[in-house]
JSON list of C-alpha atoms in Angstrom, two decimals:
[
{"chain": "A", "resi": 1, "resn": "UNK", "atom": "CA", "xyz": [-7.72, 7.39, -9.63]},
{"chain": "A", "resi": 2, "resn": "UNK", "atom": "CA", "xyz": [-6.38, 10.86, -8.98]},
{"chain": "A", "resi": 3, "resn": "UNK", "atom": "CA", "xyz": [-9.29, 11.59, -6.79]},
{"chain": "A", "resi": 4, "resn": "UNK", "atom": "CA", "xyz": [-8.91, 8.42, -4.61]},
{"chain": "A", "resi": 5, "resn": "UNK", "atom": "CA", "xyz": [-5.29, 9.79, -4.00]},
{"chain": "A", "resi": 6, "resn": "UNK", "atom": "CA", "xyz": [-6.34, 13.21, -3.33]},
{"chain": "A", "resi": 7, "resn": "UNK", "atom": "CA", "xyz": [-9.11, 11.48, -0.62]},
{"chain": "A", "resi": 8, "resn": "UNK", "atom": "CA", "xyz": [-6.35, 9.83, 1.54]},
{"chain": "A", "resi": 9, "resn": "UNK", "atom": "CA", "xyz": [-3.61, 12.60, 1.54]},
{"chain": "A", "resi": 10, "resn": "UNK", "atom": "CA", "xyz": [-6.17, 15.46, 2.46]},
{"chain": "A", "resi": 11, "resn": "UNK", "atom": "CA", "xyz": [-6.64, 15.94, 6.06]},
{"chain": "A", "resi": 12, "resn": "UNK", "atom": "CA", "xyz": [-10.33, 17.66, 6.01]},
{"chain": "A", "resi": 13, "resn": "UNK", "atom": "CA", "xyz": [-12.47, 14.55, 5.94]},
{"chain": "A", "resi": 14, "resn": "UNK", "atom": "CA", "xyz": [-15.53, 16.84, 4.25]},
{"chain": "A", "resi": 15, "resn": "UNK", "atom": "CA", "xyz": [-12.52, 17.40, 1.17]},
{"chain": "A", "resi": 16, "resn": "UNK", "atom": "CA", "xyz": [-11.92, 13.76, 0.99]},
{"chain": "A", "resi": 17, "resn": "UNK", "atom": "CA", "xyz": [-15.68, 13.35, 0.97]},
{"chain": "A", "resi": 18, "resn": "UNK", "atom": "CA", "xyz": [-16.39, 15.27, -2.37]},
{"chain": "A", "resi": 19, "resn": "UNK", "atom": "CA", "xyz": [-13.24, 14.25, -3.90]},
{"chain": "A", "resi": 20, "resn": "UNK", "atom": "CA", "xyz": [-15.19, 10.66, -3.84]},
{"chain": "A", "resi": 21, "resn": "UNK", "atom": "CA", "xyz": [-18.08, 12.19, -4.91]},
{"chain": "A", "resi": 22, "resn": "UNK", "atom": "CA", "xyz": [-16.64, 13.66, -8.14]},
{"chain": "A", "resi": 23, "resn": "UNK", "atom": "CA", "xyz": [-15.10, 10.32, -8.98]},
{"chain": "A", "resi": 24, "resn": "UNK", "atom": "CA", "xyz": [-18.50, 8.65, -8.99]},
{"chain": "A", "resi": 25, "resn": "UNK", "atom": "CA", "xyz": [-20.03, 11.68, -10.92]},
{"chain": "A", "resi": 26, "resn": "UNK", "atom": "CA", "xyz": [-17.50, 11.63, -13.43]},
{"chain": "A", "resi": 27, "resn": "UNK", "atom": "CA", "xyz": [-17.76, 7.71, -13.96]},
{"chain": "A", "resi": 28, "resn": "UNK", "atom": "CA", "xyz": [-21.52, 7.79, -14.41]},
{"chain": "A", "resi": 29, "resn": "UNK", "atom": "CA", "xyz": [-20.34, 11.19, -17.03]},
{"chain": "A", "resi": 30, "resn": "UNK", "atom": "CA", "xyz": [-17.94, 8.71, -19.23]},
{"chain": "A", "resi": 31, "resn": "UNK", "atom": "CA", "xyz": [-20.66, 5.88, -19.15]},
{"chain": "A", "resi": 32, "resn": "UNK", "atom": "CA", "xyz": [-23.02, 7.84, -20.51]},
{"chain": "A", "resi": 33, "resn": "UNK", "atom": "CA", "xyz": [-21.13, 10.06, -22.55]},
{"chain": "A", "resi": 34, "resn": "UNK", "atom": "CA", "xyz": [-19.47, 7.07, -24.59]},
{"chain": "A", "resi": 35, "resn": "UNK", "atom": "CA", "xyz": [-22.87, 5.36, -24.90]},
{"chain": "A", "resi": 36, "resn": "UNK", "atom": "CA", "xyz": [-24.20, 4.53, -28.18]},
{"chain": "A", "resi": 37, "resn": "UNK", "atom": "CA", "xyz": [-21.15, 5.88, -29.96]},
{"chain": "A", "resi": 38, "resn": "UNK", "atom": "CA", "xyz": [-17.94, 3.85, -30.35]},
{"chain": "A", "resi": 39, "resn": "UNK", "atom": "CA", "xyz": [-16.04, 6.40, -31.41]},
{"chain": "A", "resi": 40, "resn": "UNK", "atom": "CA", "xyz": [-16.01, 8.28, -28.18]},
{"chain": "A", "resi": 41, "resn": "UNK", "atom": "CA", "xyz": [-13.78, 8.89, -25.44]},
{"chain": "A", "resi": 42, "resn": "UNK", "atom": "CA", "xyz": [-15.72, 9.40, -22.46]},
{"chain": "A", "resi": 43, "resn": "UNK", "atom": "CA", "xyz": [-14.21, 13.41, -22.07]},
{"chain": "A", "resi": 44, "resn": "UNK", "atom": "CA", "xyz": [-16.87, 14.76, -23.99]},
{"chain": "A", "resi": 45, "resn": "UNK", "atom": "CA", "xyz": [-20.87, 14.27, -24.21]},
{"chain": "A", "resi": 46, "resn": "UNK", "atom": "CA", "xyz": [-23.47, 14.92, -26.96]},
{"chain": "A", "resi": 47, "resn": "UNK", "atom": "CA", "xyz": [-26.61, 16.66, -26.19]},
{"chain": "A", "resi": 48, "resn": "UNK", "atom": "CA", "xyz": [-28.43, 12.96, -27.21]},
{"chain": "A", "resi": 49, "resn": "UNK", "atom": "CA", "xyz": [-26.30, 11.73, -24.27]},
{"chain": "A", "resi": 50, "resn": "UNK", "atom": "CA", "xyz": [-26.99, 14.76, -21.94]},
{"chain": "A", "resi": 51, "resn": "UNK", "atom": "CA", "xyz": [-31.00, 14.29, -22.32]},
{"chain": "A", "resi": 52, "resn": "UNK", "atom": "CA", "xyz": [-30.59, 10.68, -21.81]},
{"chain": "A", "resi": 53, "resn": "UNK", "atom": "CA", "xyz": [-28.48, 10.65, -18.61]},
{"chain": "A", "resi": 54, "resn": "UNK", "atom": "CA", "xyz": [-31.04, 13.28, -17.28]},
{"chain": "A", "resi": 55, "resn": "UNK", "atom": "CA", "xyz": [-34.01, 11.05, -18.31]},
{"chain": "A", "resi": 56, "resn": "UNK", "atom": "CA", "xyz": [-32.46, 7.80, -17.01]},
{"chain": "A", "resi": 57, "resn": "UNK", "atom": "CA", "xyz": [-31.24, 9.34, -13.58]},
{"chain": "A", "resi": 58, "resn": "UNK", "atom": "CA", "xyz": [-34.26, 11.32, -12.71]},
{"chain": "A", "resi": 59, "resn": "UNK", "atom": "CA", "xyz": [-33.35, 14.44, -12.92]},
{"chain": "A", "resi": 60, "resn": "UNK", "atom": "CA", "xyz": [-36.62, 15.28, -15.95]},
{"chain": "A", "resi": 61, "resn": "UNK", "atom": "CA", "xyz": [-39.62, 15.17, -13.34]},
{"chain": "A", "resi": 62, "resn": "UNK", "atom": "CA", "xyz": [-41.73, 16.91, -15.57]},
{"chain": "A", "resi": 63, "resn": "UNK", "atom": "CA", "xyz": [-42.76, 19.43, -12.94]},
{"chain": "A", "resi": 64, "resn": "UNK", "atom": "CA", "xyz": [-39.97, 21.53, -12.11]},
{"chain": "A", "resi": 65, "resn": "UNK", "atom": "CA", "xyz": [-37.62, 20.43, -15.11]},
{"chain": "A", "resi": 66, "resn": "UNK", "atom": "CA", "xyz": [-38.45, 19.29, -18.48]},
{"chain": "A", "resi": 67, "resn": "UNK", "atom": "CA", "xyz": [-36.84, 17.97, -21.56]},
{"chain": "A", "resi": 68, "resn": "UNK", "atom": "CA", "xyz": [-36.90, 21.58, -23.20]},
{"chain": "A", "resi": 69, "resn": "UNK", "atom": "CA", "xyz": [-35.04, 22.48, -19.18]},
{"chain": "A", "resi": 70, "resn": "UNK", "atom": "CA", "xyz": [-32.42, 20.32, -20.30]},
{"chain": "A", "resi": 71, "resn": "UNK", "atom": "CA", "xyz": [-32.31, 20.96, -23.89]},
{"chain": "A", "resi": 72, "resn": "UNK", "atom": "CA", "xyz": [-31.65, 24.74, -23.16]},
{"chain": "A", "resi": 73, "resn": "UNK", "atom": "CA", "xyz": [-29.05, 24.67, -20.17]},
{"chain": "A", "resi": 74, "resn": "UNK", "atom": "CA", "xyz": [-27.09, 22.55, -22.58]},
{"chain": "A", "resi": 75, "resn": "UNK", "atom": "CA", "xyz": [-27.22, 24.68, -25.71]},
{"chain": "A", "resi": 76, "resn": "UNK", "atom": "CA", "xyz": [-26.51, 28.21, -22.80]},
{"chain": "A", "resi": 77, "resn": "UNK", "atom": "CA", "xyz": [-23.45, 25.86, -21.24]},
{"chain": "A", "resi": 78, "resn": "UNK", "atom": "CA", "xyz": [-21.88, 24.26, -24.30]},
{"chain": "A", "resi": 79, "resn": "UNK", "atom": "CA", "xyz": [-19.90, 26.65, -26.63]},
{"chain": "A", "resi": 80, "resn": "UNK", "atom": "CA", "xyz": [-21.21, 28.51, -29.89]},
{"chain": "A", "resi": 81, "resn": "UNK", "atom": "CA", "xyz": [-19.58, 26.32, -32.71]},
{"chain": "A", "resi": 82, "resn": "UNK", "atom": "CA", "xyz": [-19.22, 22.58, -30.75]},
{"chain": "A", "resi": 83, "resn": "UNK", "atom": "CA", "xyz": [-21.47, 20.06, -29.63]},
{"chain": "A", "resi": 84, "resn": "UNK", "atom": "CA", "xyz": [-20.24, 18.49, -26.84]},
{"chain": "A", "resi": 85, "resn": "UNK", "atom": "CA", "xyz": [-19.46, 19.50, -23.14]},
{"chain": "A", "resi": 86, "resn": "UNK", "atom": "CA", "xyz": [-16.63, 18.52, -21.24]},
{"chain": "A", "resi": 87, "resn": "UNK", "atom": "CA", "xyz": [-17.00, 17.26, -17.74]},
{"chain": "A", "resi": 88, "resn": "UNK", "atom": "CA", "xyz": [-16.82, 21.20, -16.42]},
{"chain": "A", "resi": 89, "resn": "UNK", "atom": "CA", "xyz": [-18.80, 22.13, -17.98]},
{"chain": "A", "resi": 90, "resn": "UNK", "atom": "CA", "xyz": [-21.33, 18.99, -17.02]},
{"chain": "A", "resi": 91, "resn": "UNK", "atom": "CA", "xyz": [-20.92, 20.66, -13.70]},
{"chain": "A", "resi": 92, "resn": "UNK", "atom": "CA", "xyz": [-22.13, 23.69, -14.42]},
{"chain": "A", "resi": 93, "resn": "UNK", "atom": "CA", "xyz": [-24.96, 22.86, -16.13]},
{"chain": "A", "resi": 94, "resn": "UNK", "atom": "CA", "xyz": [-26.11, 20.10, -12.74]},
{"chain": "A", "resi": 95, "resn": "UNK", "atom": "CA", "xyz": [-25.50, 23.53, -10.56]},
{"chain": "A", "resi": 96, "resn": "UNK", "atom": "CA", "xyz": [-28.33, 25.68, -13.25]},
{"chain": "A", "resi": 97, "resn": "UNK", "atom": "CA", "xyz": [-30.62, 22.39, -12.87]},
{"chain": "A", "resi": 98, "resn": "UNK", "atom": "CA", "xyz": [-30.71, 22.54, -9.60]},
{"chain": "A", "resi": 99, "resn": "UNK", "atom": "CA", "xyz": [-31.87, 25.45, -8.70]},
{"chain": "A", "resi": 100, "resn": "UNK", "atom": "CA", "xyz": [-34.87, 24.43, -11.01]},
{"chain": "A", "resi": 101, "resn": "UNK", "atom": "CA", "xyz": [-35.16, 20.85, -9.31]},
{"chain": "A", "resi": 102, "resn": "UNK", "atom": "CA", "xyz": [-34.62, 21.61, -5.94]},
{"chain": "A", "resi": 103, "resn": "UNK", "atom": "CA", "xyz": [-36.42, 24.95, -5.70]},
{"chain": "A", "resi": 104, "resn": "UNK", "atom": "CA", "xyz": [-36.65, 24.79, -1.49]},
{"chain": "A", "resi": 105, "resn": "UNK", "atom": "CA", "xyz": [-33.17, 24.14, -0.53]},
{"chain": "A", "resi": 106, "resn": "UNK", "atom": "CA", "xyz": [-30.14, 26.06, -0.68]},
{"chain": "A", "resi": 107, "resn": "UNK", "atom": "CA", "xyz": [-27.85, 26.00, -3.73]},
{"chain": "A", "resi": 108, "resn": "UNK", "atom": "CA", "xyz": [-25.12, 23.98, -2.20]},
{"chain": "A", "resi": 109, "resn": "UNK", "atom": "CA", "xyz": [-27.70, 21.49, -0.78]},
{"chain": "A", "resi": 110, "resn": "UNK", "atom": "CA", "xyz": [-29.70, 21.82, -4.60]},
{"chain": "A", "resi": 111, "resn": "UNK", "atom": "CA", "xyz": [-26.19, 20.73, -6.13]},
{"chain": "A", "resi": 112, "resn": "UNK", "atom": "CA", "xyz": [-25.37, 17.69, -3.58]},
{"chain": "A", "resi": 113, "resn": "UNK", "atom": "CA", "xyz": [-29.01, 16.28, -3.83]},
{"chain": "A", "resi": 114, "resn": "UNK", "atom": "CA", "xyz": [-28.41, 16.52, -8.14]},
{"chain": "A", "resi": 115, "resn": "UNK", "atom": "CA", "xyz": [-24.80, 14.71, -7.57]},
{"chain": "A", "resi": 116, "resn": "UNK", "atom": "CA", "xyz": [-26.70, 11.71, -5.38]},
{"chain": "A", "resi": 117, "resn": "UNK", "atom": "CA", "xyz": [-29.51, 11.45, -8.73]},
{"chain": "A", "resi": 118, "resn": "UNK", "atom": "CA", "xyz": [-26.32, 10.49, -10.98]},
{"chain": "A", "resi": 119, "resn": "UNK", "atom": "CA", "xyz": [-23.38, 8.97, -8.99]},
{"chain": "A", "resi": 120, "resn": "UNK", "atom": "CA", "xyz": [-22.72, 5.20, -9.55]},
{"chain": "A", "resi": 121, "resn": "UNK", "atom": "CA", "xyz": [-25.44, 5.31, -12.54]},
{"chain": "A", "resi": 122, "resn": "UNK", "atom": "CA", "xyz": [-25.49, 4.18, -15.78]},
{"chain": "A", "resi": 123, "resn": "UNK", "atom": "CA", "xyz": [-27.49, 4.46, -18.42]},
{"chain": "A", "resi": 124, "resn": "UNK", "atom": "CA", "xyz": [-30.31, 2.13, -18.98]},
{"chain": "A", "resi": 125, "resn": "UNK", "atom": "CA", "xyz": [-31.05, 0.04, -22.44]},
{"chain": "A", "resi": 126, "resn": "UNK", "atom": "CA", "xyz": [-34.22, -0.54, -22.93]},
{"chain": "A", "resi": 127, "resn": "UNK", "atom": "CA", "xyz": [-36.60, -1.10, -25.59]},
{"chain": "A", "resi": 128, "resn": "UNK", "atom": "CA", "xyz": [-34.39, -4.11, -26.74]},
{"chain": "A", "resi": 129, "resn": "UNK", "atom": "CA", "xyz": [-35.87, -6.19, -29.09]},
{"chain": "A", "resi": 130, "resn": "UNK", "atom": "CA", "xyz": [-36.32, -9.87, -28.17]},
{"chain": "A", "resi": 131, "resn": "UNK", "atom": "CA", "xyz": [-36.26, -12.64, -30.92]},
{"chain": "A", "resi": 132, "resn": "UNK", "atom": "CA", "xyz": [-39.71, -14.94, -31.01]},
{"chain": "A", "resi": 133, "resn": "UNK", "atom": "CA", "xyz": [-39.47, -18.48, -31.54]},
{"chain": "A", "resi": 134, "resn": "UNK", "atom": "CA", "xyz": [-42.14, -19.53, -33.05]},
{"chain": "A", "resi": 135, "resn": "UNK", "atom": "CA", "xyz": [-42.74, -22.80, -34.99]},
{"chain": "A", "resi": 136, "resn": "UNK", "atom": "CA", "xyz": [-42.65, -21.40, -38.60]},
{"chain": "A", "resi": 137, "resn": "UNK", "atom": "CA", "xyz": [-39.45, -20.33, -38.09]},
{"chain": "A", "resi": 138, "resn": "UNK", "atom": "CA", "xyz": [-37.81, -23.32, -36.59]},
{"chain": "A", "resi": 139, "resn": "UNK", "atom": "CA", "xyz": [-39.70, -25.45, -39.43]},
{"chain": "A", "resi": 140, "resn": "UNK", "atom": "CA", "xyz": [-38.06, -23.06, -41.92]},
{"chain": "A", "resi": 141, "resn": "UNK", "atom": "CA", "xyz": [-34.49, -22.44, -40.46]},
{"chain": "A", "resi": 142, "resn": "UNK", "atom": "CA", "xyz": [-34.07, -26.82, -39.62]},
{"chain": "A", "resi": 143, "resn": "UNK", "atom": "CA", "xyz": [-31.38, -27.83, -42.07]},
{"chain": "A", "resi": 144, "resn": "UNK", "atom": "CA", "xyz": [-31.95, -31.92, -41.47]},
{"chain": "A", "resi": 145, "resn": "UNK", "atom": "CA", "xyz": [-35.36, -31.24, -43.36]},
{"chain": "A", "resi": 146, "resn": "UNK", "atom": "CA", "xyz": [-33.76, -28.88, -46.19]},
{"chain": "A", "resi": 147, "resn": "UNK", "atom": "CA", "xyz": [-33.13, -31.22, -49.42]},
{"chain": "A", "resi": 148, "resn": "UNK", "atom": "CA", "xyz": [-31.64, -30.78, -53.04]},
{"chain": "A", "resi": 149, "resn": "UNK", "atom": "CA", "xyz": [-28.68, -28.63, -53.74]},
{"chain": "A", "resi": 150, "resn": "UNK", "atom": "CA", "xyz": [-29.54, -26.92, -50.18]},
{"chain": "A", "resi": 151, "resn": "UNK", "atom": "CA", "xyz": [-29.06, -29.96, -48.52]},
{"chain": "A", "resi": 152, "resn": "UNK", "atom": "CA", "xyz": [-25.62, -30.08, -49.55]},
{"chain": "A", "resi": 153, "resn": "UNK", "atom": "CA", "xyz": [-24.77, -26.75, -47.67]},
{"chain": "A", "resi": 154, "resn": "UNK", "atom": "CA", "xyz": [-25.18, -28.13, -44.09]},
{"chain": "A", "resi": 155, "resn": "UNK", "atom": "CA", "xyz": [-23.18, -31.13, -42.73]},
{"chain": "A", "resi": 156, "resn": "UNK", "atom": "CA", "xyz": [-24.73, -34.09, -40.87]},
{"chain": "A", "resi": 157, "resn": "UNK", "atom": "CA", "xyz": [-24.84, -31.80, -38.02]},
{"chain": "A", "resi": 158, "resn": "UNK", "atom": "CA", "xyz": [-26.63, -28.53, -39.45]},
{"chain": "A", "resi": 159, "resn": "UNK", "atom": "CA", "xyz": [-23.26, -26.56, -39.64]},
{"chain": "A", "resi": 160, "resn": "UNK", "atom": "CA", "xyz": [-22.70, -24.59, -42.99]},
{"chain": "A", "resi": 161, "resn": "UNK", "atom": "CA", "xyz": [-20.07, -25.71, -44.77]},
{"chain": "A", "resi": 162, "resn": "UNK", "atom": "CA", "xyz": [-19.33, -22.11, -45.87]},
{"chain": "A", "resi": 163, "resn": "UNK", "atom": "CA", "xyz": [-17.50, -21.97, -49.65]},
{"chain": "A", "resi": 164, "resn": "UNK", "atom": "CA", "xyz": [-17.47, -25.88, -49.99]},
{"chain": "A", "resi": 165, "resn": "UNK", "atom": "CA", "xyz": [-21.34, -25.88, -49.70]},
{"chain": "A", "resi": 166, "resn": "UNK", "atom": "CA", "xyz": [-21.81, -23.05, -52.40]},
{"chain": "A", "resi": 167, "resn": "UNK", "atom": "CA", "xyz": [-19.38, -23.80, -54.96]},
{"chain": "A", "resi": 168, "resn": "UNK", "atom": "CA", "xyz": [-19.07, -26.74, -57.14]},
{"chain": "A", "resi": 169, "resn": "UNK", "atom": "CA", "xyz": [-15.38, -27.41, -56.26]},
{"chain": "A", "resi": 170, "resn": "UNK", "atom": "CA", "xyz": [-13.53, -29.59, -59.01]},
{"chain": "A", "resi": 171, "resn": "UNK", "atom": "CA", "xyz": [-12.34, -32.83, -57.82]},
{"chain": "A", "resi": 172, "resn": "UNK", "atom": "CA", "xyz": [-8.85, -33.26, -59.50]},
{"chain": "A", "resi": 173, "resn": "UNK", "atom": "CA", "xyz": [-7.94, -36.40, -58.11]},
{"chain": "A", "resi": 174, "resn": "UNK", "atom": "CA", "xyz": [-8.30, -38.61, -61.55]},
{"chain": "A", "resi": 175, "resn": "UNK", "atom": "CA", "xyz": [-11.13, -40.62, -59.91]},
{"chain": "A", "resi": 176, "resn": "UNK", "atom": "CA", "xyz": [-15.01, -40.30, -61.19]},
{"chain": "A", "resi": 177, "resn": "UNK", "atom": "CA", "xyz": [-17.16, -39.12, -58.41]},
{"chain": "A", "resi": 178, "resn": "UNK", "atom": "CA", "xyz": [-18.93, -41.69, -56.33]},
{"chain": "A", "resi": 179, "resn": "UNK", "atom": "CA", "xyz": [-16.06, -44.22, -57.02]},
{"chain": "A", "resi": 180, "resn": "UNK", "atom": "CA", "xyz": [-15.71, -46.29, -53.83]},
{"chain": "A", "resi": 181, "resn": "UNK", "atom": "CA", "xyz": [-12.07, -47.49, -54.19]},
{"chain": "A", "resi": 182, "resn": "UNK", "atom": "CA", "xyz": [-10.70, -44.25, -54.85]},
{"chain": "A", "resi": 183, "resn": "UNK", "atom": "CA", "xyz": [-6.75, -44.04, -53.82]},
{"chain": "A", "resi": 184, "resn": "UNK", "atom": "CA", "xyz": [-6.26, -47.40, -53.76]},
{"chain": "A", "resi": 185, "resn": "UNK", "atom": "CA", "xyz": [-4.54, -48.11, -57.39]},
{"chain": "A", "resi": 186, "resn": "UNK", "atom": "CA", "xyz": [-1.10, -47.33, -56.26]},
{"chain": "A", "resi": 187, "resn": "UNK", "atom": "CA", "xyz": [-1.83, -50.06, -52.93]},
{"chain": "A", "resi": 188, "resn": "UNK", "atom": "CA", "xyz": [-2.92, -52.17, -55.99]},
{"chain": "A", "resi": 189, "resn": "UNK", "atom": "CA", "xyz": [-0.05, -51.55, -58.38]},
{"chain": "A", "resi": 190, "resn": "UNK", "atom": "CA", "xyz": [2.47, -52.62, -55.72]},
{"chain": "A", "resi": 191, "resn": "UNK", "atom": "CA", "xyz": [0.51, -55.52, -54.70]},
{"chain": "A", "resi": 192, "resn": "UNK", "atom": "CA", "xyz": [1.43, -57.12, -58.04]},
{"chain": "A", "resi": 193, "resn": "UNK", "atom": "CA", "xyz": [4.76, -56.46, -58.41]}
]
């Protein structure tokens, strides 16, 4: 949000311009740095995260840079004893990529074209696995065709009846089970009086 207010009260429209820019960079930075891990914050990113928002947004073309590219401009940027970067130094290490990646143009131009690869992205989940159904299984997991003691784990309608279905819960009532007129003595009782 910052950004968006520095965009309207600047005056040069090329200022407002990057201001923008850096707002969409540093969105598709805290996507990918909090992916996979719930404990982060989005302000830092592993190296894990590094080589997979460089995989996922193109910037790995395996000609000009490579995994082991990224690998090493994010063990020379990050500092001796951590293991994350901050967004700065993010920066930095897009500006030593592209020189690699864009060898022709000038560095400015290198760095704008390596913005464009990662603004507005995300990072991709693939690889998912799908569940099969397959006959066996729906044969196996149909509670209407269960019977015994497992039958009385599933209601009418194939919902578990959780802790009522396991246990043998003791019916304290005063009536044996099965009895068909149970509840009614006191009705009865009163009747007669």
């Amino acid at each position: 949000k910052p950004a968006k207010r520095l965009s309207t009260d600047s005056t040069n429209s090329h200022e407002g311009a990057t201001a923008g820019e850096i707002s969409a960079l540093e969105e598709a930075f805290r996507k990918f740095a909090v992916h996979g891990d719930t404990r982060a914050t989005g302000k830092e990113m592993h190296g894990k995260n590094w080589s997979k928002l460089c995989k996922d947004c193109h910037v790995i073309d395996g000609k000009n840079v490579t995994t082991t590219d990224v690998d090493i401009v994010f063990s020379k940027i990050k500092g001796k004893s951590v293991r994350t970067i901050t967004f700065d130094q993010f920066k930095e290490a897009l500006q030593e990529l592209s020189k690699k990646r864009f060898k022709g143009k000038s560095e400015e131009e290198a760095l704008q074209e390596m913005y464009k690869l990662i603004e507005g992205k995300g990072p991709v989940i693939s690889g998912v696995t799908k569940t099969v159904s397959s006959p066996t299984v729906s044969r196996l997991t149909d509670t209407s065709k269960f019977t015994g003691s497992h039958k009385e784990r599933f209601d009418a309608s194939g919902k578990g009846k959780g802790r009522a279905g396991r246990e043998d819960l003791v019916d304290n009532s005063g009536y044996v089970s099965g009895y068909k007129h149970a509840g009614t003595y006191d009705h009865k009782v009163q009747g007669n009086k």
